[in-house]
mmCIF file of C-alpha atoms in Angstrom:
data_model
loop_
_atom_site.group_PDB
_atom_site.id
_atom_site.type_symbol
_atom_site.label_atom_id
_atom_site.label_comp_id
_atom_site.label_asym_id
_atom_site.label_seq_id
_atom_site.Cartn_x
_atom_site.Cartn_y
_atom_site.Cartn_z
ATOM 1 C CA MET D 1 -0.161 -0.094 0.087
ATOM 2 C CA PRO D 2 1.508 3.305 -1.056
ATOM 3 C CA GLU D 3 2.303 5.738 1.924
ATOM 4 C CA VAL D 4 0.490 8.963 1.936
ATOM 5 C CA SER D 5 2.029 12.093 3.426
ATOM 6 C CA ARG D 6 0.039 14.410 5.826
ATOM 7 C CA ARG D 7 0.650 17.131 3.440
ATOM 8 C CA ALA D 8 -1.140 15.251 0.270
ATOM 9 C CA VAL D 9 -4.074 14.497 2.754
ATOM 10 C CA MET D 10 -4.540 17.871 3.940
ATOM 11 C CA ALA D 11 -4.523 18.938 0.217
ATOM 12 C CA SER D 12 -6.904 16.451 -0.843
ATOM 13 C CA ALA D 13 -9.245 17.695 1.993
ATOM 14 C CA LEU D 14 -8.707 21.534 1.463
ATOM 15 C CA GLY D 15 -9.588 20.785 -2.285
ATOM 16 C CA GLY D 16 -12.607 18.941 -1.665
ATOM 17 C CA LEU D 17 -14.024 21.497 0.768
ATOM 18 C CA GLY D 18 -13.533 24.074 -2.001
ATOM 19 C CA ILE D 19 -15.391 21.779 -4.222
ATOM 20 C CA ALA D 20 -18.214 21.321 -1.737
ATOM 21 C CA ALA D 21 -18.574 25.092 -1.275
ATOM 22 C CA ALA D 22 -18.539 25.653 -5.003
ATOM 23 C CA ALA D 23 -21.406 23.289 -5.203
ATOM 24 C CA GLY D 24 -23.085 25.209 -2.718
ATOM 25 C CA LEU D 25 -23.848 22.283 -0.569
ATOM 26 C CA PRO D 26 -25.770 23.179 2.901
ATOM 27 C CA ALA D 27 -24.068 23.893 6.169
ATOM 28 C CA ALA D 28 -23.996 21.261 9.037
ATOM 29 C CA PRO D 29 -25.782 23.307 11.443
ATOM 30 C CA ALA D 30 -28.871 23.749 9.039
ATOM 31 C CA ILE D 31 -28.954 20.262 8.273
ATOM 32 C CA ALA D 32 -28.534 19.249 12.020
ATOM 33 C CA ARG D 33 -31.266 21.606 13.038
ATOM 34 C CA GLY D 34 -33.512 20.308 10.307
ATOM 35 C CA VAL D 35 -33.131 16.519 10.726
ATOM 36 C CA ALA D 36 -35.014 15.986 13.863
ATOM 37 C CA GLY D 37 -38.119 17.215 12.408
ATOM 38 C CA ILE D 38 -38.278 15.475 9.051
ATOM 39 C CA ALA D 39 -39.484 12.019 7.673
ATOM 40 C CA PRO D 40 -37.425 8.949 8.800
ATOM 41 C CA SER D 41 -36.680 8.247 4.935
ATOM 42 C CA VAL D 42 -35.690 11.862 4.358
ATOM 43 C CA ARG D 43 -33.542 11.826 7.709
ATOM 44 C CA ASP D 44 -31.609 8.656 7.004
ATOM 45 C CA ASN D 45 -30.593 10.298 3.554
ATOM 46 C CA ALA D 46 -29.369 13.599 5.176
ATOM 47 C CA ALA D 47 -27.590 11.386 7.681
ATOM 48 C CA SER D 48 -25.661 9.400 5.070
ATOM 49 C CA ALA D 49 -24.831 12.643 3.231
ATOM 50 C CA THR D 50 -21.117 13.917 4.463
ATOM 51 C CA VAL D 51 -20.841 17.457 5.543
ATOM 52 C CA ASP D 52 -18.340 20.003 7.128
ATOM 53 C CA ALA D 53 -17.459 19.562 10.509
ATOM 54 C CA VAL D 54 -18.709 22.460 12.762
ATOM 55 C CA ARG D 55 -18.597 23.136 16.441
ATOM 56 C CA SER D 56 -22.601 22.881 16.590
ATOM 57 C CA LEU D 57 -22.627 19.346 15.191
ATOM 58 C CA PHE D 58 -20.293 17.945 17.859
ATOM 59 C CA THR D 59 -21.079 20.076 20.967
ATOM 60 C CA PRO D 60 -24.437 18.315 22.026
ATOM 61 C CA ALA D 61 -22.726 14.761 21.158
ATOM 62 C CA VAL D 62 -19.936 15.066 23.963
ATOM 63 C CA GLY D 63 -20.233 11.421 25.679
ATOM 64 C CA ARG D 64 -21.625 9.843 22.620
ATOM 65 C CA THR D 65 -20.272 7.106 20.239
ATOM 66 C CA PHE D 66 -19.323 7.691 16.669
ATOM 67 C CA ARG D 67 -19.160 5.023 14.439
ATOM 68 C CA ALA D 68 -15.374 5.880 12.770
ATOM 69 C CA THR D 69 -14.318 4.059 9.354
ATOM 70 C CA GLU D 70 -10.853 4.414 8.205
ATOM 71 C CA SER D 71 -11.158 5.636 4.409
ATOM 72 C CA GLY D 72 -8.913 3.473 2.624
ATOM 73 C CA GLY D 73 -11.365 2.602 -0.249
ATOM 74 C CA GLY D 74 -11.037 -1.142 0.183
ATOM 75 C CA ALA D 75 -12.307 -4.203 1.741
ATOM 76 C CA SER D 76 -9.865 -3.874 4.370
ATOM 77 C CA ASP D 77 -11.484 -0.623 5.931
ATOM 78 C CA ARG D 78 -11.564 -0.595 9.664
ATOM 79 C CA THR D 79 -14.234 0.631 11.867
ATOM 80 C CA ILE D 80 -14.097 1.598 15.479
ATOM 81 C CA ASP D 81 -16.300 3.120 18.117
ATOM 82 C CA LEU D 82 -14.970 6.308 19.341
ATOM 83 C CA VAL D 83 -16.571 8.427 22.292
ATOM 84 C CA LEU D 84 -16.363 11.970 21.943
ATOM 85 C CA SER D 85 -15.068 13.323 25.299
ATOM 86 C CA ALA D 86 -14.158 16.999 24.673
ATOM 87 C CA VAL D 87 -15.006 20.108 22.026
ATOM 88 C CA GLU D 88 -12.298 22.664 23.135
ATOM 89 C CA ASP D 89 -11.017 25.929 21.408
ATOM 90 C CA ILE D 90 -8.063 26.067 19.559
ATOM 91 C CA ALA D 91 -5.366 28.817 20.769
ATOM 92 C CA ASP D 92 -5.635 31.910 19.533
ATOM 93 C CA SER D 93 -9.324 31.415 18.138
ATOM 94 C CA ALA D 94 -12.239 33.137 19.493
ATOM 95 C CA PRO D 95 -13.894 31.207 22.298
ATOM 96 C CA GLY D 96 -16.879 28.885 20.638
ATOM 97 C CA ASP D 97 -15.653 29.465 17.039
ATOM 98 C CA GLU D 98 -18.062 27.093 14.754
ATOM 99 C CA ASN D 99 -15.142 26.855 12.169
ATOM 100 C CA ARG D 100 -11.851 26.569 14.911
ATOM 101 C CA PHE D 101 -12.032 23.664 17.239
ATOM 102 C CA LEU D 102 -10.492 20.561 18.641
ATOM 103 C CA LEU D 103 -12.235 17.182 18.777
ATOM 104 C CA LEU D 104 -11.099 14.609 21.501
ATOM 105 C CA PHE D 105 -12.269 11.143 21.549
ATOM 106 C CA THR D 106 -11.630 7.830 23.283
ATOM 107 C CA THR D 107 -11.413 4.424 22.046
ATOM 108 C CA SER D 108 -10.813 1.025 23.608
ATOM 109 C CA GLY D 109 -9.772 -2.358 22.385
ATOM 110 C CA PHE D 110 -8.139 -1.050 19.295
ATOM 111 C CA THR D 111 -4.698 0.125 18.646
ATOM 112 C CA ALA D 112 -5.816 3.520 16.969
ATOM 113 C CA SER D 113 -3.931 4.946 14.052
ATOM 114 C CA ASP D 114 -3.716 8.274 12.270
ATOM 115 C CA GLY D 115 -5.714 8.471 9.213
ATOM 116 C CA ILE D 116 -8.879 9.732 7.439
ATOM 117 C CA TYR D 117 -12.163 8.471 8.914
ATOM 118 C CA THR D 118 -15.726 9.080 8.250
ATOM 119 C CA LEU D 119 -17.779 9.434 11.618
ATOM 120 C CA ARG D 120 -21.332 8.434 11.713
ATOM 121 C CA ARG D 121 -23.700 8.633 14.712
ATOM 122 C CA SER D 122 -27.406 7.974 14.564
ATOM 123 C CA GLY D 123 -29.548 11.042 13.322
ATOM 124 C CA ALA D 124 -26.614 13.095 12.462
ATOM 125 C CA PRO D 125 -24.943 13.650 9.038
ATOM 126 C CA GLN D 126 -21.790 11.938 8.635
ATOM 127 C CA VAL D 127 -18.399 13.954 8.685
ATOM 128 C CA THR D 128 -15.092 12.885 7.439
ATOM 129 C CA LEU D 129 -12.053 14.120 9.427
ATOM 130 C CA PHE D 130 -8.334 13.318 9.544
ATOM 131 C CA LEU D 131 -7.963 11.914 13.112
ATOM 132 C CA SER D 132 -4.427 11.523 15.127
ATOM 133 C CA ALA D 133 -3.827 9.021 17.717
ATOM 134 C CA ILE D 134 -2.244 10.806 20.785
ATOM 135 C CA GLY D 135 -0.849 9.400 24.208
ATOM 136 C CA PRO D 136 1.000 6.231 25.081
ATOM 137 C CA ARG D 137 0.591 3.379 22.356
ATOM 138 C CA GLY D 138 -1.677 0.621 23.542
ATOM 139 C CA LEU D 139 -5.247 -0.976 23.142
ATOM 140 C CA THR D 140 -6.682 2.207 24.801
ATOM 141 C CA ARG D 141 -5.607 5.324 23.181
ATOM 142 C CA ALA D 142 -7.236 8.774 22.420
ATOM 143 C CA MET D 143 -7.634 10.371 19.184
ATOM 144 C CA GLN D 144 -8.057 13.936 17.969
ATOM 145 C CA ALA D 145 -9.205 16.024 15.240
ATOM 146 C CA VAL D 146 -8.341 19.591 14.460
ATOM 147 C CA VAL D 147 -10.765 21.541 12.640
ATOM 148 C CA SER D 148 -9.455 25.174 11.752
ATOM 149 C CA ARG D 149 -10.672 26.989 8.615
ATOM 150 C CA THR D 150 -12.086 30.041 7.821
ATOM 151 C CA ALA D 151 -15.615 30.257 7.171
#
């Protein structure tokens, strides 16, 4: 399997965000607010759409479990359960900024590795993020995602 640099991953992600913005895809808070009051078939389709990560999508989900699938594009994709333990401000950003924040997850029973993961949670749209394993190596390890973009 070829090695992909973090720079290439970030360039691809930023390019994808630009394409999504140019296509006029809806913002995550609007989807998140609208998902609760719509028919199940429409809600299921909205939950399977990938949206930009914004703070308001994650803040109410602290303590909840996300299903994370490592995006390798093959049959060997790994799926793990992550518990969102915190949503924090990034240094030098405005407190509560929707587009600049840090997500901290805990995982158990899996040796987590850095990579691009698609996060899913019942009733919420899916989000694709680059997650980094932090802390000592072992079967219980924390993961983090940094979201830092201009609106």
